[in-house]
Each structure stands twice: as C-alpha cells, then as structure tokens.
CSV table of N, CA, C and O in Angstrom, one decimal:
chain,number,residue,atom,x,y,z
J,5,UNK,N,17.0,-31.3,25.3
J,5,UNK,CA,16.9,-30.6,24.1
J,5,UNK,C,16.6,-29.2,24.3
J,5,UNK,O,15.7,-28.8,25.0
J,6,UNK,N,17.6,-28.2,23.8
J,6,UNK,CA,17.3,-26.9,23.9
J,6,UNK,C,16.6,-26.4,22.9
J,6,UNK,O,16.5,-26.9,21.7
J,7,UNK,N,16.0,-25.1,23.4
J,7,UNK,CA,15.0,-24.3,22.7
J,7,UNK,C,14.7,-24.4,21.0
J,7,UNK,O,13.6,-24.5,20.4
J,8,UNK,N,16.2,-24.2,20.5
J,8,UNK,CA,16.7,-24.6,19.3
J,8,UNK,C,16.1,-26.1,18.3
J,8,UNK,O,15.8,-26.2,17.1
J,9,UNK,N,16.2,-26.8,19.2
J,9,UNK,CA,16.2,-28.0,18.5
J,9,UNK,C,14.8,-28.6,18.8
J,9,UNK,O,14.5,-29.8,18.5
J,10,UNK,N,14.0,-27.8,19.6
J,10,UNK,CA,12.7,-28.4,19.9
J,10,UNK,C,11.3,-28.5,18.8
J,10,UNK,O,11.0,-27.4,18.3
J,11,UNK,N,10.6,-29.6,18.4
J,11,UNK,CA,9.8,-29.1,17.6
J,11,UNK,C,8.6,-28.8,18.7
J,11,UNK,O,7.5,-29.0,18.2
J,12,UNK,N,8.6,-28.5,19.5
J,12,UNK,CA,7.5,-28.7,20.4
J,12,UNK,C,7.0,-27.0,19.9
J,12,UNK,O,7.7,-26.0,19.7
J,13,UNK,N,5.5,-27.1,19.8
J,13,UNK,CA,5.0,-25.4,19.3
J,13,UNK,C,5.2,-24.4,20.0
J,13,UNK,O,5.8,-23.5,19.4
J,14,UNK,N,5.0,-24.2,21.1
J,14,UNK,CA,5.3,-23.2,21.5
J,14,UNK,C,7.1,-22.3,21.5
J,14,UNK,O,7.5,-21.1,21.7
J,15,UNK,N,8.0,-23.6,21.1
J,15,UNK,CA,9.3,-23.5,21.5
J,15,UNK,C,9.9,-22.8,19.7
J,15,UNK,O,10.8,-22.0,19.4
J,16,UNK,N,9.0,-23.8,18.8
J,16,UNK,CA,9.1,-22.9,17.7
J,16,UNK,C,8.8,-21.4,17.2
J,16,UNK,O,9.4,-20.6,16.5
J,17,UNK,N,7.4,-21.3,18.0
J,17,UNK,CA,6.9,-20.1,17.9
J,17,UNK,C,8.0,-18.9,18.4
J,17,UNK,O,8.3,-17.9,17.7
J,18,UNK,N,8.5,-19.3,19.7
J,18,UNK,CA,9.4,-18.5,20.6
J,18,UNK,C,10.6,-18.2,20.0
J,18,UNK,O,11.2,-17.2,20.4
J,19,UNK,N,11.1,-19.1,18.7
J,19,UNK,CA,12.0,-19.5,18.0
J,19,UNK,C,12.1,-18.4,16.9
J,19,UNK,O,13.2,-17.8,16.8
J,20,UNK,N,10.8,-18.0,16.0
J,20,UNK,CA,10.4,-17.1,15.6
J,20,UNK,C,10.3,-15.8,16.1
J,20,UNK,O,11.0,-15.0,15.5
J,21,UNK,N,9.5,-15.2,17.1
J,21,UNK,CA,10.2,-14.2,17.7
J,21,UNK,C,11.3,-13.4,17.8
J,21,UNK,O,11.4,-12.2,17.5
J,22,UNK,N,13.0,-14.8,18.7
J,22,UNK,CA,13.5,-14.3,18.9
J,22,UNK,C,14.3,-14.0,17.3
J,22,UNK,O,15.2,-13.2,17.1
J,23,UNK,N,13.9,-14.7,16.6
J,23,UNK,CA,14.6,-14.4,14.9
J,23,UNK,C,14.7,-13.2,14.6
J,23,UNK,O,15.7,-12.6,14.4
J,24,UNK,N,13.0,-12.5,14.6
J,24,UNK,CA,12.5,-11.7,14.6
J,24,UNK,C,13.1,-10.1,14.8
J,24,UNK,O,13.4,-9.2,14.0
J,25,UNK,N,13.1,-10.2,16.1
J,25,UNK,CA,13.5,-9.2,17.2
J,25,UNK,C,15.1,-9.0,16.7
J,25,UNK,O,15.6,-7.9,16.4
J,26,UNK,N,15.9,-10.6,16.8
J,26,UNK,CA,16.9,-10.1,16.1
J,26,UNK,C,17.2,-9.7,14.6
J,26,UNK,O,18.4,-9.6,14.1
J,27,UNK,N,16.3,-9.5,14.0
J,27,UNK,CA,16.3,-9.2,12.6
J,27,UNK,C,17.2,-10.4,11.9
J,27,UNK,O,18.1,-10.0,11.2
J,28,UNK,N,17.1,-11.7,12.0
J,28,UNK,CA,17.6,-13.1,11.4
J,28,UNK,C,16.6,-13.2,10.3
J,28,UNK,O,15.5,-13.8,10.6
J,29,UNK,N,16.7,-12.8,9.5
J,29,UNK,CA,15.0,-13.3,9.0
J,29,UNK,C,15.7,-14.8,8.5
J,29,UNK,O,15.0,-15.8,8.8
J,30,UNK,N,17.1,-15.2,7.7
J,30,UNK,CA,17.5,-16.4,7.5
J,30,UNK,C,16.6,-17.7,8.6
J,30,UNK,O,16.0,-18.6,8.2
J,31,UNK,N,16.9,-17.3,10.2
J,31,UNK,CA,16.4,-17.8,11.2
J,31,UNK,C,14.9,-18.2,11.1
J,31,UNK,O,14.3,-19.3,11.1
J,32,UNK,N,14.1,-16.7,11.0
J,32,UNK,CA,13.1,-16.8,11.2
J,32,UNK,C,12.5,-18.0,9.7
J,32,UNK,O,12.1,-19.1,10.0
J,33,UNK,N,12.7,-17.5,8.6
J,33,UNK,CA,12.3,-18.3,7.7
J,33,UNK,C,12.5,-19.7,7.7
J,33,UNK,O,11.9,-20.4,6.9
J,34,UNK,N,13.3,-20.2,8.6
J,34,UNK,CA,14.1,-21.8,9.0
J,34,UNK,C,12.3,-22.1,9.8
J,34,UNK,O,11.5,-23.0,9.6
J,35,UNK,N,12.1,-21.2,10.6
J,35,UNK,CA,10.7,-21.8,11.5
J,35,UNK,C,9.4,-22.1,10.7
J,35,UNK,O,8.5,-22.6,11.3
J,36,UNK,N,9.3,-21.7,9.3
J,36,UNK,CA,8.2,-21.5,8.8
J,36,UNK,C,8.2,-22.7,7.3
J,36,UNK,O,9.2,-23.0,6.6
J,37,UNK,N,6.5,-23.2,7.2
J,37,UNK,CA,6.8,-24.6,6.3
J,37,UNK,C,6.8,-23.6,5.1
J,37,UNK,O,6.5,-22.4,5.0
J,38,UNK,N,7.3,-24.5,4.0
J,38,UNK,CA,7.1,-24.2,3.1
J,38,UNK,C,5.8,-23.5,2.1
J,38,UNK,O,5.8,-22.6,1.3
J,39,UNK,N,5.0,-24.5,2.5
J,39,UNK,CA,3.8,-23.9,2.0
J,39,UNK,C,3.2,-23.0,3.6
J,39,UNK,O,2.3,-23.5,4.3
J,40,UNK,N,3.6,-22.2,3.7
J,40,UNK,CA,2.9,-21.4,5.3
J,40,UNK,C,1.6,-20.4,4.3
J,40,UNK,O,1.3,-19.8,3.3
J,41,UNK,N,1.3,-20.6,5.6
J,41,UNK,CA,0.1,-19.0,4.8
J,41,UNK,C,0.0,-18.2,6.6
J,41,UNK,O,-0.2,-18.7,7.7
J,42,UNK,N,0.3,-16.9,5.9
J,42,UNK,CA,1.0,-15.9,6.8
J,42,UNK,C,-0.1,-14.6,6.2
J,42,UNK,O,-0.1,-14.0,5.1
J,43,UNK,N,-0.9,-14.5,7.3
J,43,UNK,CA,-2.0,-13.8,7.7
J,43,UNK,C,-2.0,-12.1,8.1
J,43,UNK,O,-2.0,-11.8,9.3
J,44,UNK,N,-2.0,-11.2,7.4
J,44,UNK,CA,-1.6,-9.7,8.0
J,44,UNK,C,-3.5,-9.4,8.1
J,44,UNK,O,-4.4,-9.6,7.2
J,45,UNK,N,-3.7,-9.0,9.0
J,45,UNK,CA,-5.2,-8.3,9.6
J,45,UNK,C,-5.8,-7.3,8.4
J,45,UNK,O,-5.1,-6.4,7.9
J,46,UNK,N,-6.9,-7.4,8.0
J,46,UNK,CA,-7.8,-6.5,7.1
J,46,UNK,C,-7.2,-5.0,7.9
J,46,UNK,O,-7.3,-4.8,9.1
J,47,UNK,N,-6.9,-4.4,7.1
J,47,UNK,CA,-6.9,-2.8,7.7
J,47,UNK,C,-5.4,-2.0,8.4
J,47,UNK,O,-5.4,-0.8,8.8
J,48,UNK,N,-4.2,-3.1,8.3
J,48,UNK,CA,-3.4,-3.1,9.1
J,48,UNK,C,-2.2,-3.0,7.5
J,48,UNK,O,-2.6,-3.8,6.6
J,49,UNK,N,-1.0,-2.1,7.4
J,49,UNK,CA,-0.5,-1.2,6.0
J,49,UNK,C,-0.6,-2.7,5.4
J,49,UNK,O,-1.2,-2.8,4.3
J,50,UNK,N,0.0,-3.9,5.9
J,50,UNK,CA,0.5,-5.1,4.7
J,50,UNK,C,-0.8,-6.1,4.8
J,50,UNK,O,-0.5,-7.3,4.9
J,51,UNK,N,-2.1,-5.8,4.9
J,51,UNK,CA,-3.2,-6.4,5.1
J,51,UNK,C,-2.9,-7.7,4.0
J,51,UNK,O,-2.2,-7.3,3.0
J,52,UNK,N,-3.1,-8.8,3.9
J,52,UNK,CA,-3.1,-10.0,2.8
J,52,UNK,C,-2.7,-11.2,3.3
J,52,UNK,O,-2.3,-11.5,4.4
J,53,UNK,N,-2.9,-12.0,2.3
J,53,UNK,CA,-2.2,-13.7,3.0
J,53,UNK,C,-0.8,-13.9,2.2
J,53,UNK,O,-0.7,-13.9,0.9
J,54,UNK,N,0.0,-13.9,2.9
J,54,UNK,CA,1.8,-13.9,1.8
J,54,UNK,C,2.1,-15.9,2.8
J,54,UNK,O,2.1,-16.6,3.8
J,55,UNK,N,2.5,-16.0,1.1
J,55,UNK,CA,3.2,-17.6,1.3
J,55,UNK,C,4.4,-18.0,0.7
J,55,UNK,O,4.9,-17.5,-0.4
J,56,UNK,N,5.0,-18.9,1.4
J,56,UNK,CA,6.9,-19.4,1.1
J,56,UNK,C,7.1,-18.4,2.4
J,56,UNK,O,6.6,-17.4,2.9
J,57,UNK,N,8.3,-19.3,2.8
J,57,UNK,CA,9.2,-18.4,3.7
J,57,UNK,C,9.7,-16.9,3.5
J,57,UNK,O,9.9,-15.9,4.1
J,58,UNK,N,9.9,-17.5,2.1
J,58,UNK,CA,10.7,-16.0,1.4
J,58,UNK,C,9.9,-14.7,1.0
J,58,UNK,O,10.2,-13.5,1.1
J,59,UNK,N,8.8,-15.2,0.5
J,59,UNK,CA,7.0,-14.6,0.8
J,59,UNK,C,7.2,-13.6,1.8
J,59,UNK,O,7.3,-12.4,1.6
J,60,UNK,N,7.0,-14.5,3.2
J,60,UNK,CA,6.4,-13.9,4.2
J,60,UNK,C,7.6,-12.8,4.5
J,60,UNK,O,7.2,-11.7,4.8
J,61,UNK,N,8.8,-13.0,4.5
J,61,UNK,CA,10.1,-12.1,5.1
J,61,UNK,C,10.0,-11.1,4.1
J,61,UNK,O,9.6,-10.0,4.4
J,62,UNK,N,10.3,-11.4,2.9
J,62,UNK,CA,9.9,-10.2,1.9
J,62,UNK,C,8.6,-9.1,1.6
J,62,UNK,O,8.8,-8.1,0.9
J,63,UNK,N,7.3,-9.3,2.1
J,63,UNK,CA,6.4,-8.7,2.0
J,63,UNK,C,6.1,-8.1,2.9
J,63,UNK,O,5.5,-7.1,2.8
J,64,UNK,N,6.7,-9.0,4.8
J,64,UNK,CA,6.2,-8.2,6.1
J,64,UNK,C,7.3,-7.7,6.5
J,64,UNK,O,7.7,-6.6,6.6
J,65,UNK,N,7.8,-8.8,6.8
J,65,UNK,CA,9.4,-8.1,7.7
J,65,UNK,C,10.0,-7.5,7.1
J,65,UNK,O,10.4,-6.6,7.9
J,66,UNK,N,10.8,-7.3,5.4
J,66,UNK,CA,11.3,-6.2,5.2
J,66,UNK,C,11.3,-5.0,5.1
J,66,UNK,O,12.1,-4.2,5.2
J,67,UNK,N,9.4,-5.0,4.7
J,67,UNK,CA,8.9,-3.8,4.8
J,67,UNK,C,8.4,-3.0,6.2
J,67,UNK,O,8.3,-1.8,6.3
J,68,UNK,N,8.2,-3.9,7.3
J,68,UNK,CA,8.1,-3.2,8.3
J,68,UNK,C,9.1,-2.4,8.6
J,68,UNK,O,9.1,-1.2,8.9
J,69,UNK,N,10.6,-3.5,8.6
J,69,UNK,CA,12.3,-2.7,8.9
J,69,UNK,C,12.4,-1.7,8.0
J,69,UNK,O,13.0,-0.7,8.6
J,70,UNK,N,12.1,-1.4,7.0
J,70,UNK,CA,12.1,-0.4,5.8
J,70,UNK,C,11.0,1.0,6.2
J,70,UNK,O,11.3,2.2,5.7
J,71,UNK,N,9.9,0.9,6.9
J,71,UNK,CA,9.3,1.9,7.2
J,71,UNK,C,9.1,2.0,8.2
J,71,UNK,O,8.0,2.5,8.2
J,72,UNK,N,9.6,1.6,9.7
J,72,UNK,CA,9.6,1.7,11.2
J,72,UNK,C,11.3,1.3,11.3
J,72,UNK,O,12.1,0.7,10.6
J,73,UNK,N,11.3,2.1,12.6
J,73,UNK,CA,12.5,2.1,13.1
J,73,UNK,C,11.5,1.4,14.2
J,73,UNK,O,10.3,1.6,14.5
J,74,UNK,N,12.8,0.1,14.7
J,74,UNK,CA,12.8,-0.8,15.7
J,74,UNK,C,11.6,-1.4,16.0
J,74,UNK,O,11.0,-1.4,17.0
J,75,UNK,N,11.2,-2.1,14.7
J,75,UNK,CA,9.9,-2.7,14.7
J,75,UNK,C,9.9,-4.1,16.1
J,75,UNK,O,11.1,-4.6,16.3
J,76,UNK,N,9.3,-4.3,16.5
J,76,UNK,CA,9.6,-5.7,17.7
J,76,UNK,C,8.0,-5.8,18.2
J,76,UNK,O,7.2,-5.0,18.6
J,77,UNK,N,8.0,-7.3,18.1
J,77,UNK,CA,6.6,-8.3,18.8
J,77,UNK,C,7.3,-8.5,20.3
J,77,UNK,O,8.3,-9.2,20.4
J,78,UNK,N,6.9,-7.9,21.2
J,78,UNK,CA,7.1,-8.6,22.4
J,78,UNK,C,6.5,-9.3,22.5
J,78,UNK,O,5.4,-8.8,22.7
J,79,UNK,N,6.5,-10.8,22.7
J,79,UNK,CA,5.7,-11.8,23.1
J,79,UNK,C,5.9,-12.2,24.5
J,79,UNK,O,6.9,-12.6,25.1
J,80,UNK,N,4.5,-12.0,25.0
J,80,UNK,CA,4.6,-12.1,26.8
J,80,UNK,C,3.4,-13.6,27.4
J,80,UNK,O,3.4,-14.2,28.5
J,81,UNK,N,2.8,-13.8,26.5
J,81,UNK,CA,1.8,-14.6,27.2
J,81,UNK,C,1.2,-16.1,25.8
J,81,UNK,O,0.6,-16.1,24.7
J,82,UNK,N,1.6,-16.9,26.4
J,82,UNK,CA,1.4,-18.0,25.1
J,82,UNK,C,0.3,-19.0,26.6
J,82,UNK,O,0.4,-19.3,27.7
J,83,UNK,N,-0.9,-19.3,25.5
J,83,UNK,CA,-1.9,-20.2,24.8
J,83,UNK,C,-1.9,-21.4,24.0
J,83,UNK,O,-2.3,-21.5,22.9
J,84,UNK,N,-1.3,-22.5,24.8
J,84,UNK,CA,-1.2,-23.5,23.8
J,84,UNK,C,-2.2,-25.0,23.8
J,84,UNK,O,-2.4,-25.8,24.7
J,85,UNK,N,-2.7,-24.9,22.4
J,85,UNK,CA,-3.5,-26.2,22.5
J,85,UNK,C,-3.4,-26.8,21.3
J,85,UNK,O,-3.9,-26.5,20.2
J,86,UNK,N,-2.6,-27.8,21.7
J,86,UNK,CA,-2.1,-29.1,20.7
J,86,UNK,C,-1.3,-28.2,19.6
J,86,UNK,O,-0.4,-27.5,20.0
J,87,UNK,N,-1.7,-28.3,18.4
J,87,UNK,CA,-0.9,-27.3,17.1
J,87,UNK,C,-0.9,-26.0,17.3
J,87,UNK,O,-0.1,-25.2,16.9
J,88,UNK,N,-2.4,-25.6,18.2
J,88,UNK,CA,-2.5,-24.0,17.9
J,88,UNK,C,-1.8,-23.1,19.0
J,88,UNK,O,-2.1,-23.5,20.2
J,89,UNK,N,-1.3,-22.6,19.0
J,89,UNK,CA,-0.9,-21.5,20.2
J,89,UNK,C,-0.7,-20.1,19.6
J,89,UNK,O,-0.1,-19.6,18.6
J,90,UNK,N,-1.4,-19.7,20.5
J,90,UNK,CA,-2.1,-18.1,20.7
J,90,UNK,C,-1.1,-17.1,21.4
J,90,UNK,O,-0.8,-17.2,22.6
J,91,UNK,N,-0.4,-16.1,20.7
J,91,UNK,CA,0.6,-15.5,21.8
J,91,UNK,C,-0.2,-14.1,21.9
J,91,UNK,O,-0.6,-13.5,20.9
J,92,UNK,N,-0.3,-13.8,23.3
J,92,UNK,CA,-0.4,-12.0,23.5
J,92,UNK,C,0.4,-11.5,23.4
J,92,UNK,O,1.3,-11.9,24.2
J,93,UNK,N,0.9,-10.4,22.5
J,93,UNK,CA,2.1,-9.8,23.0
J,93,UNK,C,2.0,-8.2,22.7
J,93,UNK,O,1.0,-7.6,23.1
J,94,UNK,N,2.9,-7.5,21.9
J,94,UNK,CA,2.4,-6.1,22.1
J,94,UNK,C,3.8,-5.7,21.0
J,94,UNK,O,4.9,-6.3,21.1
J,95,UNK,N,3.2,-4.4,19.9
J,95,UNK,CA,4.4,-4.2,18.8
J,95,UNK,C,4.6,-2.5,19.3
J,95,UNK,O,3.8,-1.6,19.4
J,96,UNK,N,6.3,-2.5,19.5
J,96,UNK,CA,6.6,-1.3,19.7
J,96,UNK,C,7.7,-0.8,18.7
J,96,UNK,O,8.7,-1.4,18.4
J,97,UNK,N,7.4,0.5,18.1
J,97,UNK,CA,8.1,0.6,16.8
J,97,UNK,C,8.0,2.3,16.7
J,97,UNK,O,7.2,3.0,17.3
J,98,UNK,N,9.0,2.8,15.9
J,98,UNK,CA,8.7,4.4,15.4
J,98,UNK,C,8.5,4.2,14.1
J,98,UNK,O,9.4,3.6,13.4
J,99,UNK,N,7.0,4.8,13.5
J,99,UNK,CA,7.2,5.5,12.3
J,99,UNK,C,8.4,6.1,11.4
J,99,UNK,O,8.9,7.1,12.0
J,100,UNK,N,9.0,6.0,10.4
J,100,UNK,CA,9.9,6.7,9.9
J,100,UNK,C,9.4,7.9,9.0
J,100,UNK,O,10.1,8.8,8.5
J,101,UNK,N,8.1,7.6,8.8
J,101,UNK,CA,7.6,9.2,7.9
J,101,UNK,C,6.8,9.9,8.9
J,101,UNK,O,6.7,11.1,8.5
J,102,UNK,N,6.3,9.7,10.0
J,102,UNK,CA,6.3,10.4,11.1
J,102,UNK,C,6.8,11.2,11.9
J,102,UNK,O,6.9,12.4,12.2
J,103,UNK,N,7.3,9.8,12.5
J,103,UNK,CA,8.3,10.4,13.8
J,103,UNK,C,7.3,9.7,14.8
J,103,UNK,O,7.7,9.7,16.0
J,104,UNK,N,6.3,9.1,14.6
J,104,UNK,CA,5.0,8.7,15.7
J,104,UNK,C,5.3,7.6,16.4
J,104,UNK,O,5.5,6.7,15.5
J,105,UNK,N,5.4,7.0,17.9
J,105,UNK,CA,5.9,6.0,18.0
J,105,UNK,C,4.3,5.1,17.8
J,105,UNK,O,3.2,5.5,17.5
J,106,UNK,N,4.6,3.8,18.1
J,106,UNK,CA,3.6,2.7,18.2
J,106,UNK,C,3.9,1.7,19.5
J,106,UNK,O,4.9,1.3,20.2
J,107,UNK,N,2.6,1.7,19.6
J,107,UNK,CA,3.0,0.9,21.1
J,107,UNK,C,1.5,0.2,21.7
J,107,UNK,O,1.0,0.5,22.7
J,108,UNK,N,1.1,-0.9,20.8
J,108,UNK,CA,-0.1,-1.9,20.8
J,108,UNK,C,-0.3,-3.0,21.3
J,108,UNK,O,0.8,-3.6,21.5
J,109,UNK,N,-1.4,-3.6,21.7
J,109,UNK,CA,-1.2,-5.1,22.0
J,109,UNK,C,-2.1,-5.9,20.7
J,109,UNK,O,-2.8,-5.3,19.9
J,110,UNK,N,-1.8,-7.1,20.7
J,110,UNK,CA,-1.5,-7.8,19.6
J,110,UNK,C,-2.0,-9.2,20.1
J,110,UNK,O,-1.6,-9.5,21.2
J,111,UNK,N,-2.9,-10.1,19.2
J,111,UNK,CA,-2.8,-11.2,19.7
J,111,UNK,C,-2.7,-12.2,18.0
J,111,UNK,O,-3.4,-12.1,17.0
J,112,UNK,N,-1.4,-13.0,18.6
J,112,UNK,CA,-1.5,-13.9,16.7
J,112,UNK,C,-1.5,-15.3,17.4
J,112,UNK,O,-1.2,-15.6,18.6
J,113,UNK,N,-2.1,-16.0,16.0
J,113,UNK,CA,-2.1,-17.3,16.0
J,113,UNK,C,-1.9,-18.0,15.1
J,113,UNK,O,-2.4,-18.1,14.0
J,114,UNK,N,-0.6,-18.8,16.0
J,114,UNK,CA,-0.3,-20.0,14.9
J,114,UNK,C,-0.6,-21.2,14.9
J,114,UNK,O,-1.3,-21.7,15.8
J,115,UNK,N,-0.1,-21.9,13.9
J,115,UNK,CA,-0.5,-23.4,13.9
J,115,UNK,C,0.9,-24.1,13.0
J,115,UNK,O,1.4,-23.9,11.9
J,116,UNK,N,1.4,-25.3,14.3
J,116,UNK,CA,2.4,-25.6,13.9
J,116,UNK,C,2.4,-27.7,13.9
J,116,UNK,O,2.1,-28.6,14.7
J,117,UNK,N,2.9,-27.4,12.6
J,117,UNK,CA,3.0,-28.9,12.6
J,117,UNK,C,4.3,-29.6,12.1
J,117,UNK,O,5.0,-29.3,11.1
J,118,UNK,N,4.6,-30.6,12.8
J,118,UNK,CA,6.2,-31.2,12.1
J,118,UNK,C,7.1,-30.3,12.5
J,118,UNK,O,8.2,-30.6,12.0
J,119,UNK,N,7.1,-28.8,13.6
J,119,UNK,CA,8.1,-28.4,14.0
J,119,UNK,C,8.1,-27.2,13.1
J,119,UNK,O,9.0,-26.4,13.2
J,120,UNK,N,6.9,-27.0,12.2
J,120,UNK,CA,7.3,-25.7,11.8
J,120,UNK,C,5.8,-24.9,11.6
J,120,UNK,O,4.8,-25.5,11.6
J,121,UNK,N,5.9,-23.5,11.5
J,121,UNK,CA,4.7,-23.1,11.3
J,121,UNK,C,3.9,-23.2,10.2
J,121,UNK,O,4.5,-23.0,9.1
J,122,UNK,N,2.4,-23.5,10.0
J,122,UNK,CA,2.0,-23.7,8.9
J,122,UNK,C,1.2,-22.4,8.6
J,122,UNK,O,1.1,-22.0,7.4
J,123,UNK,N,0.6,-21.8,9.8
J,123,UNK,CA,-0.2,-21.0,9.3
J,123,UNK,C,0.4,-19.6,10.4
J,123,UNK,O,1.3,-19.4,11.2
J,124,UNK,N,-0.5,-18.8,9.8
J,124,UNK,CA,-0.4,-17.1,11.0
J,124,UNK,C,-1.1,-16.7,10.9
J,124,UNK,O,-1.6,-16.9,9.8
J,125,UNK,N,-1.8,-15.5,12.0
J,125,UNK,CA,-3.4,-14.7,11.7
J,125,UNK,C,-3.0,-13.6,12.8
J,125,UNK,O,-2.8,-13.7,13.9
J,126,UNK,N,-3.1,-12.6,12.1
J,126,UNK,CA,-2.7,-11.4,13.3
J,126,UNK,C,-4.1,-11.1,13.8
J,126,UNK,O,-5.3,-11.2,13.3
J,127,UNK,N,-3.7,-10.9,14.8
J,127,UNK,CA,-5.2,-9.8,15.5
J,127,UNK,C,-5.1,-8.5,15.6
J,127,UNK,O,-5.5,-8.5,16.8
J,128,UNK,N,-5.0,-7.3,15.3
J,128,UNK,CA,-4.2,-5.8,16.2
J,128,UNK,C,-5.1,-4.8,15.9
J,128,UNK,O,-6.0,-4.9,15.0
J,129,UNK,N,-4.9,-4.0,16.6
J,129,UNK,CA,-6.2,-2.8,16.5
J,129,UNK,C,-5.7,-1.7,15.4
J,129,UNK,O,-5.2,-0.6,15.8
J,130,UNK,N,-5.9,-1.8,14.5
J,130,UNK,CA,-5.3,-1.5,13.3
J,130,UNK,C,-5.9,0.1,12.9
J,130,UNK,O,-5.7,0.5,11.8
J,131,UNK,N,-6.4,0.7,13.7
J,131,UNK,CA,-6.4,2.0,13.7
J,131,UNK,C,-5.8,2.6,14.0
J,131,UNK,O,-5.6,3.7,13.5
J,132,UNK,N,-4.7,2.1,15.8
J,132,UNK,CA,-3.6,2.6,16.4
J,132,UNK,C,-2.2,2.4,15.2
J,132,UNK,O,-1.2,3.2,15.0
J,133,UNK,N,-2.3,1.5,14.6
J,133,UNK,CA,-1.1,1.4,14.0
J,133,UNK,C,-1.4,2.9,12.4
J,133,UNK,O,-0.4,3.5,11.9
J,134,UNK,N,-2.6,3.0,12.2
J,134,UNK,CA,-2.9,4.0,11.1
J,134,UNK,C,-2.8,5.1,11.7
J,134,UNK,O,-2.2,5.9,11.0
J,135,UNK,N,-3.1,5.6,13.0
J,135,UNK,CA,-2.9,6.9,13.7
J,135,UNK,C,-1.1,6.9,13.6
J,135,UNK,O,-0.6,8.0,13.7
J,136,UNK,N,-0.2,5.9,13.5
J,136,UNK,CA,1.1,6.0,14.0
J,136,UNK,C,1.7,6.9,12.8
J,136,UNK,O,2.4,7.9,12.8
J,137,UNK,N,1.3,6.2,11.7
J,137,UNK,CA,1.5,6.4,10.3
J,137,UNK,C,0.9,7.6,9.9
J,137,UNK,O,1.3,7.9,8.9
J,138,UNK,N,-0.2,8.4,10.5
J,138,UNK,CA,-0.7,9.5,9.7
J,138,UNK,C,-0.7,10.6,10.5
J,138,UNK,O,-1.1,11.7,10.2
C-alpha cells in the first residue's frame, strides 16, 4: 500500500503536507474528517478553532496564500503515538505587505482517526511570525 492509500497516521499527516506545499487544498481537505477542529495558536494573524474541511482551507490556507508569498510547513521530524503524532517542522514564507521573510520552527499536533484527521493544534512562536508582518 502506497503513501496514498494508507490510513496509517503518520502517512496521512504526510499526506496533508504534501497537499499543502502543493497548494491542492482539494487534496488536503480529502485528509481531514468532517467534523475536524483545526487549531491556529492564540496570538498567531488566524488565531481560532475553524471546522469542516472547507472551514479550515478557507480560513487558513487561503488566507495564508493571499497574504505570504510561498507559504510552506516543512515537516522534518514526526512523533507518533497511537492517534497522536507530533510533527517538528519549520514555516518559510514572505510577507506580501512587507517584503519580510519568515523562517520559524513549528511544532503541531494531530490526532487521526479512521484515516483522517480529527483534530490540529499549532505550536509557533508567534511573535516571529508578527515581526514578519510589521
């Protein structure tokens, strides 16, 4: 079974990502349950809890593509225990009302059940991302 077809967590999470990175949000929203609750960090521009697939792509990801040039999660280091896995990774992106690049490390967590994501919780140091922006 390839990457694709795996419900195994970690393989979905990775699944997400690469959606991501490729700007699929169609893709990415395929990874995520219906009822998901998708977590943005207190203090960080889209701070709140956004739910539905269509939710989360509409509130985070379009708006990140809309106000960063070449928004991207590198994800380098996965944590997995049972449902939950923890990815390190790091967001590198330019400001578009700046010109400021960004270039953070990041730690989220998901929780996947039945093959898809149910939940998300960012971690990020949300002052580097406000210095990018101001």
């Amino acid at each position: 079974m390839g990457l694709n077809e795996s419900t195994e967590p970690a393989d979905v999470v990775r699944r997400q990502y690469l959606a991501s990175a490729a700007g699929d949000l169609a893709a990415l929203r395929a990874t995520l349950a219906p009822d998901v609750e998708w977590t943005e960090m207190a203090g960080f521009p889209l701070a709140g809890t956004y739910r539905t697939p269509q939710g989360v792509t509409a509130n985070v990801m379009e708006v990140l593509g809309r106000d960063w040039t070449g928004w991207t999660a590198h994800d380098d280091t996965y944590v997995v225990d049972g449902e939950n896995v923890v990815v390190l990774a790091r967001y590198t992106a330019r400001n578009d009302a700046t010109g400021k690049d960004l270039n953070v490390r990041v730690a989220h967590h998901f929780v996947v059940r039945g093959g898809l994501i149910v939940r998300f919780e960012q971690f990020v140091d949300t002052a580097l991302v406000r210095d990018a922006m101001g």
